[in-house]
Amino acid sequence: MRPGYPRSLREFTKLFADEAACRAYLARSRWPEGFQCPRCRHGEALELPTRLLWRCRSCGHDTSVTAGTVLHRTRISLTQWFWAAYLVSTQTPGFSALQLQRQLGLGRYETAWAMLQKLRRAMVRPERELLKDKVEVDETDIGGPEVGLRGGRHVIDKAIVVGAVEVRGKASGRVRLKVVPDVSGPSLTGFVKANVAPGALVLTDGWQGYAPLSGMGYKHRPRTQGPRERAGKILPLIHRAFGNLKTWLRGTHHGVGHAHLQAYLDEFTFRYNRRRTPMAAFQTLLGLGSQHSPTTYKQLYRVELNG
Ligand SMILES: [Zn+2]
């Protein structure tokens, strides 16, 4: 079994008190059933702590416990990385580089910024599963002059975002979000194809850009709306997700440029999809979840459904 993750600050400080404790945790994540040499299958190894390597006692082969994770060949201590992942994954709505620098007592702002960037990159899982069964899809405008703010200040550059969310009864399942250049058929159906499993029931409004979906292996159910205000009733879940996204962008990230918007959408998606299991997100951020357990996401999802 893979090791669990801390469920509170108290557990965290107990589990990861020093470098040795963090190293042991990495080894347990890497070899849930105990060490096994990838070359000769031998079960005993000598730990080389300063290099984060395990050396097989039979054939001498070295195996890194950090390969494939953000911790690989880092100069930052493991305890600081673990703290960073903990703070970033458990703090809603998110963490700034300045906050991280202060909390970890890092000498340089740039170090904190680079750590955050790495952790953010870990928020996108390239192998992530497609949305399935029943999915709402719609697009929205993000940014532009904010109504009600003095002088029509630009909070975020104007952009079009297309989103999809799984319908689980009255609740939302997982979400996906993407910046698109326009609301043309290729932009919208391309997004659906990349994010929704074939055969799924796709609910959209009556916009013609979605019309090709039925010829692409989806059960497409377009619903014509009257006035724009009704869109929230036809597609309530994706509109709720858009609302949460806009609140989050306004509240946490003042002045997100168009160039960085997709990265923020990815972070929002990561947090949203793990909103009931923030501590499991901690493992994912460190890259410990995906190495030996391709079913991690399913397990997380099951937790979410039950929770
Ligand atoms: Zn060996």
PDB file of C-alpha atoms and ligand atoms in Angstrom:
ATOM      1  CA  MET A   1       0.000   0.000   0.000  1.00  0.00           C
ATOM      2  CA  ARG A   2       1.122   3.520  -0.735  1.00  0.00           C
ATOM      3  CA  PRO A   3       1.595   5.631   2.372  1.00  0.00           C
ATOM      4  CA  GLY A   4      -1.280   7.875   3.320  1.00  0.00           C
ATOM      5  CA  TYR A   5      -1.121  11.624   3.380  1.00  0.00           C
ATOM      6  CA  PRO A   6      -1.313  13.943   6.383  1.00  0.00           C
ATOM      7  CA  ARG A   7      -4.839  14.961   7.295  1.00  0.00           C
ATOM      8  CA  SER A   8      -3.994  17.898   9.495  1.00  0.00           C
ATOM      9  CA  LEU A   9      -1.213  20.317  10.272  1.00  0.00           C
ATOM     10  CA  ARG A  10      -0.476  18.309  13.398  1.00  0.00           C
ATOM     11  CA  GLU A  11      -0.051  15.098  11.404  1.00  0.00           C
ATOM     12  CA  PHE A  12       2.031  16.914   8.843  1.00  0.00           C
ATOM     13  CA  THR A  13       4.574  18.192  11.352  1.00  0.00           C
ATOM     14  CA  LYS A  14       4.774  14.742  12.942  1.00  0.00           C
ATOM     15  CA  LEU A  15       5.195  12.883   9.647  1.00  0.00           C
ATOM     16  CA  PHE A  16       7.714  15.210   8.032  1.00  0.00           C
ATOM     17  CA  ALA A  17       9.790  16.433  10.924  1.00  0.00           C
ATOM     18  CA  ASP A  18      13.151  16.272   9.105  1.00  0.00           C
ATOM     19  CA  GLU A  19      14.943  15.268   5.908  1.00  0.00           C
ATOM     20  CA  ALA A  20      15.180  11.619   6.941  1.00  0.00           C
ATOM     21  CA  ALA A  21      11.426  11.431   7.504  1.00  0.00           C
ATOM     22  CA  CYS A  22      10.760  12.975   4.087  1.00  0.00           C
ATOM     23  CA  ARG A  23      13.205  10.545   2.447  1.00  0.00           C
ATOM     24  CA  ALA A  24      11.493   7.594   4.107  1.00  0.00           C
ATOM     25  CA  TYR A  25       8.142   8.836   2.859  1.00  0.00           C
ATOM     26  CA  LEU A  26       9.507   9.122  -0.694  1.00  0.00           C
ATOM     27  CA  ALA A  27      10.829   5.566  -0.522  1.00  0.00           C
ATOM     28  CA  ARG A  28       7.488   4.249   0.731  1.00  0.00           C
ATOM     29  CA  SER A  29       5.726   6.076  -2.113  1.00  0.00           C
ATOM     30  CA  ARG A  30       8.204   4.704  -4.645  1.00  0.00           C
ATOM     31  CA  TRP A  31       8.095   1.134  -3.322  1.00  0.00           C
ATOM     32  CA  PRO A  32       4.776   0.547  -1.567  1.00  0.00           C
ATOM     33  CA  GLU A  33       5.583  -3.184  -1.240  1.00  0.00           C
ATOM     34  CA  GLY A  34       9.164  -2.576  -0.165  1.00  0.00           C
ATOM     35  CA  PHE A  35      12.297  -1.948  -2.230  1.00  0.00           C
ATOM     36  CA  GLN A  36      12.741  -3.963  -5.377  1.00  0.00           C
ATOM     37  CA  CYS A  37      15.718  -3.455  -7.692  1.00  0.00           C
ATOM     38  CA  PRO A  38      14.427  -2.558 -11.187  1.00  0.00           C
ATOM     39  CA  ARG A  39      17.372  -4.427 -12.721  1.00  0.00           C
ATOM     40  CA  CYS A  40      17.670  -7.692 -10.774  1.00  0.00           C
ATOM     41  CA  ARG A  41      14.529  -7.695  -8.578  1.00  0.00           C
ATOM     42  CA  HIS A  42      16.598  -8.020  -5.434  1.00  0.00           C
ATOM     43  CA  GLY A  43      14.782  -6.819  -2.328  1.00  0.00           C
ATOM     44  CA  GLU A  44      17.522  -5.199  -0.281  1.00  0.00           C
ATOM     45  CA  ALA A  45      19.187  -1.853  -0.781  1.00  0.00           C
ATOM     46  CA  LEU A  46      21.601   0.535   0.846  1.00  0.00           C
ATOM     47  CA  GLU A  47      20.336   4.079   1.131  1.00  0.00           C
ATOM     48  CA  LEU A  48      22.620   6.883  -0.062  1.00  0.00           C
ATOM     49  CA  PRO A  49      20.831   9.734   1.691  1.00  0.00           C
ATOM     50  CA  THR A  50      22.767  12.717   0.384  1.00  0.00           C
ATOM     51  CA  ARG A  51      22.083  11.737  -3.229  1.00  0.00           C
ATOM     52  CA  LEU A  52      18.562  10.440  -2.654  1.00  0.00           C
ATOM     53  CA  LEU A  53      19.622   7.113  -4.178  1.00  0.00           C
ATOM     54  CA  TRP A  54      19.021   3.517  -3.199  1.00  0.00           C
ATOM     55  CA  ARG A  55      21.804   1.088  -4.138  1.00  0.00           C
ATOM     56  CA  CYS A  56      20.902  -2.552  -4.747  1.00  0.00           C
ATOM     57  CA  ARG A  57      22.823  -4.835  -2.382  1.00  0.00           C
ATOM     58  CA  SER A  58      23.002  -7.554  -5.018  1.00  0.00           C
ATOM     59  CA  CYS A  59      23.947  -5.887  -8.314  1.00  0.00           C
ATOM     60  CA  GLY A  60      24.921  -2.374  -7.180  1.00  0.00           C
ATOM     61  CA  HIS A  61      22.375  -0.631  -9.400  1.00  0.00           C
ATOM     62  CA  ASP A  62      21.364   2.863  -8.174  1.00  0.00           C
ATOM     63  CA  THR A  63      17.739   3.931  -8.206  1.00  0.00           C
ATOM     64  CA  SER A  64      16.592   7.482  -7.534  1.00  0.00           C
ATOM     65  CA  VAL A  65      13.591   7.985  -5.266  1.00  0.00           C
ATOM     66  CA  THR A  66      12.826  11.360  -6.823  1.00  0.00           C
ATOM     67  CA  ALA A  67      12.937  10.548 -10.559  1.00  0.00           C
ATOM     68  CA  GLY A  68       9.848  11.872 -12.267  1.00  0.00           C
ATOM     69  CA  THR A  69       8.933  14.230  -9.432  1.00  0.00           C
ATOM     70  CA  VAL A  70       9.447  17.959  -8.863  1.00  0.00           C
ATOM     71  CA  LEU A  71      12.023  17.007  -6.248  1.00  0.00           C
ATOM     72  CA  HIS A  72      14.453  15.539  -8.754  1.00  0.00           C
ATOM     73  CA  ARG A  73      17.957  17.092  -8.578  1.00  0.00           C
ATOM     74  CA  THR A  74      16.712  19.963  -6.478  1.00  0.00           C
ATOM     75  CA  ARG A  75      18.913  22.100  -4.247  1.00  0.00           C
ATOM     76  CA  ILE A  76      16.017  22.974  -2.020  1.00  0.00           C
ATOM     77  CA  SER A  77      15.585  20.781   1.031  1.00  0.00           C
ATOM     78  CA  LEU A  78      12.884  18.093   1.035  1.00  0.00           C
ATOM     79  CA  THR A  79      11.258  19.576   4.124  1.00  0.00           C
ATOM     80  CA  GLN A  80      10.860  22.901   2.341  1.00  0.00           C
ATOM     81  CA  TRP A  81       9.369  21.195  -0.717  1.00  0.00           C
ATOM     82  CA  PHE A  82       6.960  19.226   1.433  1.00  0.00           C
ATOM     83  CA  TRP A  83       5.887  22.406   3.217  1.00  0.00           C
ATOM     84  CA  ALA A  84       5.399  24.179  -0.103  1.00  0.00           C
ATOM     85  CA  ALA A  85       3.264  21.348  -1.503  1.00  0.00           C
ATOM     86  CA  TYR A  86       1.289  21.224   1.729  1.00  0.00           C
ATOM     87  CA  LEU A  87       0.585  24.953   1.746  1.00  0.00           C
ATOM     88  CA  VAL A  88      -0.251  25.131  -1.940  1.00  0.00           C
ATOM     89  CA  SER A  89      -2.582  22.130  -1.869  1.00  0.00           C
ATOM     90  CA  THR A  90      -4.435  22.890   1.346  1.00  0.00           C
ATOM     91  CA  GLN A  91      -4.796  26.655   1.251  1.00  0.00           C
ATOM     92  CA  THR A  92      -7.871  27.802  -0.559  1.00  0.00           C
ATOM     93  CA  PRO A  93      -7.932  29.753  -2.703  1.00  0.00           C
ATOM     94  CA  GLY A  94      -4.233  29.557  -3.394  1.00  0.00           C
ATOM     95  CA  PHE A  95      -0.814  30.794  -2.491  1.00  0.00           C
ATOM     96  CA  SER A  96       1.328  33.612  -3.826  1.00  0.00           C
ATOM     97  CA  ALA A  97       5.109  33.422  -4.228  1.00  0.00           C
ATOM     98  CA  LEU A  98       5.522  36.180  -1.636  1.00  0.00           C
ATOM     99  CA  GLN A  99       3.466  34.254   0.919  1.00  0.00           C
ATOM    100  CA  LEU A 100       5.486  31.133   0.221  1.00  0.00           C
ATOM    101  CA  GLN A 101       8.778  32.984   0.579  1.00  0.00           C
ATOM    102  CA  ARG A 102       7.687  34.339   3.979  1.00  0.00           C
ATOM    103  CA  GLN A 103       6.224  31.083   5.255  1.00  0.00           C
ATOM    104  CA  LEU A 104       9.290  29.031   4.331  1.00  0.00           C
ATOM    105  CA  GLY A 105      11.762  31.741   5.280  1.00  0.00           C
ATOM    106  CA  LEU A 106      13.395  31.610   1.855  1.00  0.00           C
ATOM    107  CA  GLY A 107      16.106  34.182   1.214  1.00  0.00           C
ATOM    108  CA  ARG A 108      15.111  34.858  -2.373  1.00  0.00           C
ATOM    109  CA  TYR A 109      11.721  35.619  -3.846  1.00  0.00           C
ATOM    110  CA  GLU A 110      12.828  33.967  -7.094  1.00  0.00           C
ATOM    111  CA  THR A 111      13.268  30.619  -5.336  1.00  0.00           C
ATOM    112  CA  ALA A 112       9.698  30.716  -4.043  1.00  0.00           C
ATOM    113  CA  TRP A 113       8.436  31.734  -7.464  1.00  0.00           C
ATOM    114  CA  ALA A 114      10.280  28.871  -9.187  1.00  0.00           C
ATOM    115  CA  MET A 115       8.940  26.356  -6.652  1.00  0.00           C
ATOM    116  CA  LEU A 116       5.386  27.560  -7.220  1.00  0.00           C
ATOM    117  CA  GLN A 117       5.819  27.306 -10.978  1.00  0.00           C
ATOM    118  CA  LYS A 118       6.996  23.712 -10.650  1.00  0.00           C
ATOM    119  CA  LEU A 119       4.121  22.792  -8.357  1.00  0.00           C
ATOM    120  CA  ARG A 120       1.681  24.474 -10.740  1.00  0.00           C
ATOM    121  CA  ARG A 121       3.050  22.432 -13.619  1.00  0.00           C
ATOM    122  CA  ALA A 122       2.338  19.304 -11.596  1.00  0.00           C
ATOM    123  CA  MET A 123      -1.296  20.402 -11.488  1.00  0.00           C
ATOM    124  CA  VAL A 124      -1.733  19.383 -15.116  1.00  0.00           C
ATOM    125  CA  ARG A 125      -1.789  15.646 -15.543  1.00  0.00           C
ATOM    126  CA  PRO A 126      -1.211  14.766 -19.186  1.00  0.00           C
ATOM    127  CA  GLU A 127      -2.634  11.279 -18.711  1.00  0.00           C
ATOM    128  CA  ARG A 128      -5.770  12.457 -16.997  1.00  0.00           C
ATOM    129  CA  GLU A 129      -8.957  10.662 -17.905  1.00  0.00           C
ATOM    130  CA  LEU A 130     -11.595  12.092 -20.190  1.00  0.00           C
ATOM    131  CA  LEU A 131     -14.866  13.329 -18.747  1.00  0.00           C
ATOM    132  CA  LYS A 132     -17.644  10.831 -19.304  1.00  0.00           C
ATOM    133  CA  ASP A 133     -21.316   9.850 -19.135  1.00  0.00           C
ATOM    134  CA  LYS A 134     -23.130  13.186 -19.077  1.00  0.00           C
ATOM    135  CA  VAL A 135     -21.351  16.500 -19.596  1.00  0.00           C
ATOM    136  CA  GLU A 136     -22.411  20.145 -19.811  1.00  0.00           C
ATOM    137  CA  VAL A 137     -20.371  22.313 -22.202  1.00  0.00           C
ATOM    138  CA  ASP A 138     -20.547  26.079 -22.657  1.00  0.00           C
ATOM    139  CA  GLU A 139     -18.317  29.081 -23.218  1.00  0.00           C
ATOM    140  CA  THR A 140     -17.957  32.357 -21.352  1.00  0.00           C
ATOM    141  CA  ASP A 141     -16.148  35.685 -21.547  1.00  0.00           C
ATOM    142  CA  ILE A 142     -13.506  36.254 -18.920  1.00  0.00           C
ATOM    143  CA  GLY A 143     -12.170  39.671 -18.031  1.00  0.00           C
ATOM    144  CA  GLY A 144     -12.628  42.897 -19.879  1.00  0.00           C
ATOM    145  CA  PRO A 145     -13.775  46.033 -18.099  1.00  0.00           C
ATOM    146  CA  GLU A 146     -15.381  45.088 -14.811  1.00  0.00           C
ATOM    147  CA  VAL A 147     -18.796  46.519 -14.246  1.00  0.00           C
ATOM    148  CA  GLY A 148     -18.977  48.433 -10.991  1.00  0.00           C
ATOM    149  CA  LEU A 149     -15.280  49.117 -10.689  1.00  0.00           C
ATOM    150  CA  ARG A 150     -14.305  52.759 -10.896  1.00  0.00           C
ATOM    151  CA  GLY A 151     -13.127  53.769 -14.349  1.00  0.00           C
ATOM    152  CA  GLY A 152     -13.915  50.372 -15.895  1.00  0.00           C
ATOM    153  CA  ARG A 153     -10.568  48.997 -14.732  1.00  0.00           C
ATOM    154  CA  HIS A 154      -9.307  45.902 -16.536  1.00  0.00           C
ATOM    155  CA  VAL A 155      -8.884  43.127 -14.011  1.00  0.00           C
ATOM    156  CA  ILE A 156      -8.076  40.482 -16.590  1.00  0.00           C
ATOM    157  CA  ASP A 157      -7.495  40.740 -20.313  1.00  0.00           C
ATOM    158  CA  LYS A 158     -10.601  39.750 -22.176  1.00  0.00           C
ATOM    159  CA  ALA A 159     -10.621  36.139 -23.273  1.00  0.00           C
ATOM    160  CA  ILE A 160     -13.034  33.390 -24.274  1.00  0.00           C
ATOM    161  CA  VAL A 161     -13.016  30.283 -22.112  1.00  0.00           C
ATOM    162  CA  VAL A 162     -14.800  27.056 -22.978  1.00  0.00           C
ATOM    163  CA  GLY A 163     -15.629  24.687 -20.149  1.00  0.00           C
ATOM    164  CA  ALA A 164     -17.053  21.233 -19.526  1.00  0.00           C
ATOM    165  CA  VAL A 165     -18.337  19.669 -16.333  1.00  0.00           C
ATOM    166  CA  GLU A 166     -19.648  16.202 -15.560  1.00  0.00           C
ATOM    167  CA  VAL A 167     -23.253  15.966 -14.435  1.00  0.00           C
ATOM    168  CA  ARG A 168     -23.608  13.717 -11.389  1.00  0.00           C
ATOM    169  CA  GLY A 169     -27.259  13.962 -10.501  1.00  0.00           C
ATOM    170  CA  LYS A 170     -27.613  17.506  -9.216  1.00  0.00           C
ATOM    171  CA  ALA A 171     -23.930  17.773  -8.364  1.00  0.00           C
ATOM    172  CA  SER A 172     -20.848  18.554 -10.412  1.00  0.00           C
ATOM    173  CA  GLY A 173     -18.184  15.985 -11.193  1.00  0.00           C
ATOM    174  CA  ARG A 174     -14.861  16.932 -12.714  1.00  0.00           C
ATOM    175  CA  VAL A 175     -14.324  20.101 -14.708  1.00  0.00           C
ATOM    176  CA  ARG A 176     -12.107  21.133 -17.669  1.00  0.00           C
ATOM    177  CA  LEU A 177     -11.390  24.666 -18.878  1.00  0.00           C
ATOM    178  CA  LYS A 178      -9.569  26.050 -21.895  1.00  0.00           C
ATOM    179  CA  VAL A 179      -8.847  29.413 -23.469  1.00  0.00           C
ATOM    180  CA  VAL A 180     -10.052  29.408 -27.100  1.00  0.00           C
ATOM    181  CA  PRO A 181      -9.425  31.988 -29.818  1.00  0.00           C
ATOM    182  CA  ASP A 182     -13.074  32.084 -30.917  1.00  0.00           C
ATOM    183  CA  VAL A 183     -16.401  30.251 -30.656  1.00  0.00           C
ATOM    184  CA  SER A 184     -16.141  28.578 -34.047  1.00  0.00           C
ATOM    185  CA  GLY A 185     -17.058  24.942 -34.593  1.00  0.00           C
ATOM    186  CA  PRO A 186     -13.431  23.721 -34.747  1.00  0.00           C
ATOM    187  CA  SER A 187     -12.481  25.551 -31.510  1.00  0.00           C
ATOM    188  CA  LEU A 188     -15.451  24.229 -29.541  1.00  0.00           C
ATOM    189  CA  THR A 189     -15.669  20.697 -30.910  1.00  0.00           C
ATOM    190  CA  GLY A 190     -11.865  20.395 -30.709  1.00  0.00           C
ATOM    191  CA  PHE A 191     -12.103  21.126 -26.991  1.00  0.00           C
ATOM    192  CA  VAL A 192     -14.861  18.534 -26.523  1.00  0.00           C
ATOM    193  CA  LYS A 193     -12.893  15.923 -28.436  1.00  0.00           C
ATOM    194  CA  ALA A 194      -9.794  16.493 -26.287  1.00  0.00           C
ATOM    195  CA  ASN A 195     -11.678  16.392 -22.983  1.00  0.00           C
ATOM    196  CA  VAL A 196     -14.816  14.271 -23.254  1.00  0.00           C
ATOM    197  CA  ALA A 197     -14.950  10.515 -23.886  1.00  0.00           C
ATOM    198  CA  PRO A 198     -16.718   9.382 -27.074  1.00  0.00           C
ATOM    199  CA  GLY A 199     -20.240   8.141 -26.468  1.00  0.00           C
ATOM    200  CA  ALA A 200     -20.921  10.671 -23.713  1.00  0.00           C
ATOM    201  CA  LEU A 201     -24.122  12.691 -23.643  1.00  0.00           C
ATOM    202  CA  VAL A 202     -23.092  16.299 -24.290  1.00  0.00           C
ATOM    203  CA  LEU A 203     -25.475  19.072 -23.260  1.00  0.00           C
ATOM    204  CA  THR A 204     -24.995  22.480 -24.904  1.00  0.00           C
ATOM    205  CA  ASP A 205     -27.031  25.511 -25.820  1.00  0.00           C
ATOM    206  CA  GLY A 206     -28.315  25.954 -29.378  1.00  0.00           C
ATOM    207  CA  TRP A 207     -25.161  27.596 -30.781  1.00  0.00           C
ATOM    208  CA  GLN A 208     -24.331  26.140 -34.210  1.00  0.00           C
ATOM    209  CA  GLY A 209     -20.658  25.738 -33.316  1.00  0.00           C
ATOM    210  CA  TYR A 210     -21.641  22.614 -31.369  1.00  0.00           C
ATOM    211  CA  ALA A 211     -23.697  21.096 -34.198  1.00  0.00           C
ATOM    212  CA  PRO A 212     -20.890  18.804 -35.527  1.00  0.00           C
ATOM    213  CA  LEU A 213     -20.761  16.902 -32.199  1.00  0.00           C
ATOM    214  CA  SER A 214     -23.444  14.383 -33.159  1.00  0.00           C
ATOM    215  CA  GLY A 215     -21.307  13.361 -36.145  1.00  0.00           C
ATOM    216  CA  MET A 216     -18.248  12.936 -33.893  1.00  0.00           C
ATOM    217  CA  GLY A 217     -19.447  10.014 -31.810  1.00  0.00           C
ATOM    218  CA  TYR A 218     -21.260  11.994 -29.108  1.00  0.00           C
ATOM    219  CA  LYS A 219     -24.889  11.970 -28.092  1.00  0.00           C
ATOM    220  CA  HIS A 220     -25.493  15.663 -28.511  1.00  0.00           C
ATOM    221  CA  ARG A 221     -28.477  17.331 -26.921  1.00  0.00           C
ATOM    222  CA  PRO A 222     -28.594  21.030 -27.839  1.00  0.00           C
ATOM    223  CA  ARG A 223     -31.196  23.106 -26.036  1.00  0.00           C
ATOM    224  CA  THR A 224     -32.194  26.382 -27.503  1.00  0.00           C
ATOM    225  CA  GLN A 225     -32.357  29.162 -25.031  1.00  0.00           C
ATOM    226  CA  GLY A 226     -34.302  32.358 -25.120  1.00  0.00           C
ATOM    227  CA  PRO A 227     -32.589  35.299 -23.531  1.00  0.00           C
ATOM    228  CA  ARG A 228     -29.010  34.870 -22.375  1.00  0.00           C
ATOM    229  CA  GLU A 229     -30.114  34.883 -18.715  1.00  0.00           C
ATOM    230  CA  ARG A 230     -31.760  31.534 -19.239  1.00  0.00           C
ATOM    231  CA  ALA A 231     -28.434  29.853 -20.016  1.00  0.00           C
ATOM    232  CA  GLY A 232     -27.866  29.350 -16.299  1.00  0.00           C
ATOM    233  CA  LYS A 233     -31.064  27.314 -16.100  1.00  0.00           C
ATOM    234  CA  ILE A 234     -30.338  25.168 -19.145  1.00  0.00           C
ATOM    235  CA  LEU A 235     -26.742  24.452 -18.122  1.00  0.00           C
ATOM    236  CA  PRO A 236     -26.631  25.135 -14.370  1.00  0.00           C
ATOM    237  CA  LEU A 237     -23.477  23.246 -13.443  1.00  0.00           C
ATOM    238  CA  ILE A 238     -21.073  24.762 -15.950  1.00  0.00           C
ATOM    239  CA  HIS A 239     -22.452  28.203 -15.128  1.00  0.00           C
ATOM    240  CA  ARG A 240     -21.823  27.616 -11.451  1.00  0.00           C
ATOM    241  CA  ALA A 241     -18.238  26.574 -12.293  1.00  0.00           C
ATOM    242  CA  PHE A 242     -17.763  29.717 -14.426  1.00  0.00           C
ATOM    243  CA  GLY A 243     -19.082  31.807 -11.534  1.00  0.00           C
ATOM    244  CA  ASN A 244     -16.649  30.214  -9.083  1.00  0.00           C
ATOM    245  CA  LEU A 245     -13.798  30.676 -11.547  1.00  0.00           C
ATOM    246  CA  LYS A 246     -14.501  34.380 -12.001  1.00  0.00           C
ATOM    247  CA  THR A 247     -14.760  34.971  -8.264  1.00  0.00           C
ATOM    248  CA  TRP A 248     -11.465  33.144  -7.752  1.00  0.00           C
ATOM    249  CA  LEU A 249      -9.665  35.069 -10.518  1.00  0.00           C
ATOM    250  CA  ARG A 250     -10.915  38.384  -9.171  1.00  0.00           C
ATOM    251  CA  GLY A 251     -10.241  37.627  -5.554  1.00  0.00           C
ATOM    252  CA  THR A 252      -6.868  35.901  -5.748  1.00  0.00           C
ATOM    253  CA  HIS A 253      -5.180  36.941  -8.940  1.00  0.00           C
ATOM    254  CA  HIS A 254      -5.622  40.614  -9.702  1.00  0.00           C
ATOM    255  CA  GLY A 255      -4.519  41.403 -13.217  1.00  0.00           C
ATOM    256  CA  VAL A 256      -3.989  38.043 -14.877  1.00  0.00           C
ATOM    257  CA  GLY A 257      -2.597  38.603 -18.356  1.00  0.00           C
ATOM    258  CA  HIS A 258      -3.983  36.670 -21.281  1.00  0.00           C
ATOM    259  CA  ALA A 259      -0.661  34.814 -21.633  1.00  0.00           C
ATOM    260  CA  HIS A 260      -0.968  33.268 -18.188  1.00  0.00           C
ATOM    261  CA  LEU A 261      -4.706  32.676 -18.109  1.00  0.00           C
ATOM    262  CA  GLN A 262      -4.490  29.018 -19.169  1.00  0.00           C
ATOM    263  CA  ALA A 263      -2.081  28.287 -16.300  1.00  0.00           C
ATOM    264  CA  TYR A 264      -4.597  29.797 -13.866  1.00  0.00           C
ATOM    265  CA  LEU A 265      -7.416  27.793 -15.454  1.00  0.00           C
ATOM    266  CA  ASP A 266      -5.326  24.655 -14.892  1.00  0.00           C
ATOM    267  CA  GLU A 267      -4.761  25.569 -11.253  1.00  0.00           C
ATOM    268  CA  PHE A 268      -8.457  26.268 -10.749  1.00  0.00           C
ATOM    269  CA  THR A 269      -9.308  22.931 -12.399  1.00  0.00           C
ATOM    270  CA  PHE A 270      -6.857  21.087 -10.161  1.00  0.00           C
ATOM    271  CA  ARG A 271      -8.298  22.644  -7.005  1.00  0.00           C
ATOM    272  CA  TYR A 272     -11.892  22.233  -8.142  1.00  0.00           C
ATOM    273  CA  ASN A 273     -11.503  18.566  -9.031  1.00  0.00           C
ATOM    274  CA  ARG A 274      -9.857  17.838  -5.691  1.00  0.00           C
ATOM    275  CA  ARG A 275     -11.912  20.169  -3.567  1.00  0.00           C
ATOM    276  CA  ARG A 276     -12.929  17.389  -1.199  1.00  0.00           C
ATOM    277  CA  THR A 277      -9.502  15.730  -1.019  1.00  0.00           C
ATOM    278  CA  PRO A 278      -6.957  18.553  -0.654  1.00  0.00           C
ATOM    279  CA  MET A 279      -4.511  16.351   1.242  1.00  0.00           C
ATOM    280  CA  ALA A 280      -4.424  13.792  -1.551  1.00  0.00           C
ATOM    281  CA  ALA A 281      -3.605  16.690  -3.844  1.00  0.00           C
ATOM    282  CA  PHE A 282      -0.460  17.112  -1.770  1.00  0.00           C
ATOM    283  CA  GLN A 283       0.862  13.776  -3.070  1.00  0.00           C
ATOM    284  CA  THR A 284      -0.072  14.640  -6.630  1.00  0.00           C
ATOM    285  CA  LEU A 285       1.793  17.943  -6.427  1.00  0.00           C
ATOM    286  CA  LEU A 286       4.957  16.222  -5.302  1.00  0.00           C
ATOM    287  CA  GLY A 287       4.550  13.762  -8.166  1.00  0.00           C
ATOM    288  CA  LEU A 288       4.150  10.834  -5.795  1.00  0.00           C
ATOM    289  CA  GLY A 289       0.703   9.810  -6.903  1.00  0.00           C
ATOM    290  CA  SER A 290       1.220   8.949 -10.538  1.00  0.00           C
ATOM    291  CA  GLN A 291       4.378   6.835 -10.473  1.00  0.00           C
ATOM    292  CA  HIS A 292       3.006   3.507  -9.439  1.00  0.00           C
ATOM    293  CA  SER A 293      -0.682   3.959  -9.174  1.00  0.00           C
ATOM    294  CA  PRO A 294      -2.446   4.884 -12.392  1.00  0.00           C
ATOM    295  CA  THR A 295      -5.726   4.422 -10.567  1.00  0.00           C
ATOM    296  CA  THR A 296      -5.032   7.251  -8.147  1.00  0.00           C
ATOM    297  CA  TYR A 297      -7.384   9.554  -9.967  1.00  0.00           C
ATOM    298  CA  LYS A 298     -10.184   7.007  -9.863  1.00  0.00           C
ATOM    299  CA  GLN A 299      -9.632   6.506  -6.173  1.00  0.00           C
ATOM    300  CA  LEU A 300      -9.754  10.234  -5.577  1.00  0.00           C
ATOM    301  CA  TYR A 301     -12.888  10.481  -7.577  1.00  0.00           C
ATOM    302  CA  ARG A 302     -14.549   7.701  -5.651  1.00  0.00           C
ATOM    303  CA  VAL A 303     -13.726   9.494  -2.432  1.00  0.00           C
ATOM    304  CA  GLU A 304     -15.306  12.597  -3.850  1.00  0.00           C
ATOM    305  CA  LEU A 305     -18.454  10.805  -4.902  1.00  0.00           C
ATOM    306  CA  ASN A 306     -18.863   9.258  -1.503  1.00  0.00           C
ATOM    307  CA  GLY A 307     -17.907  12.411   0.348  1.00  0.00           C
TER     308      GLY A 307
HETATM  309 ZN    ZN B   1      19.909  -5.223  -8.366  1.00  0.00          ZN
END
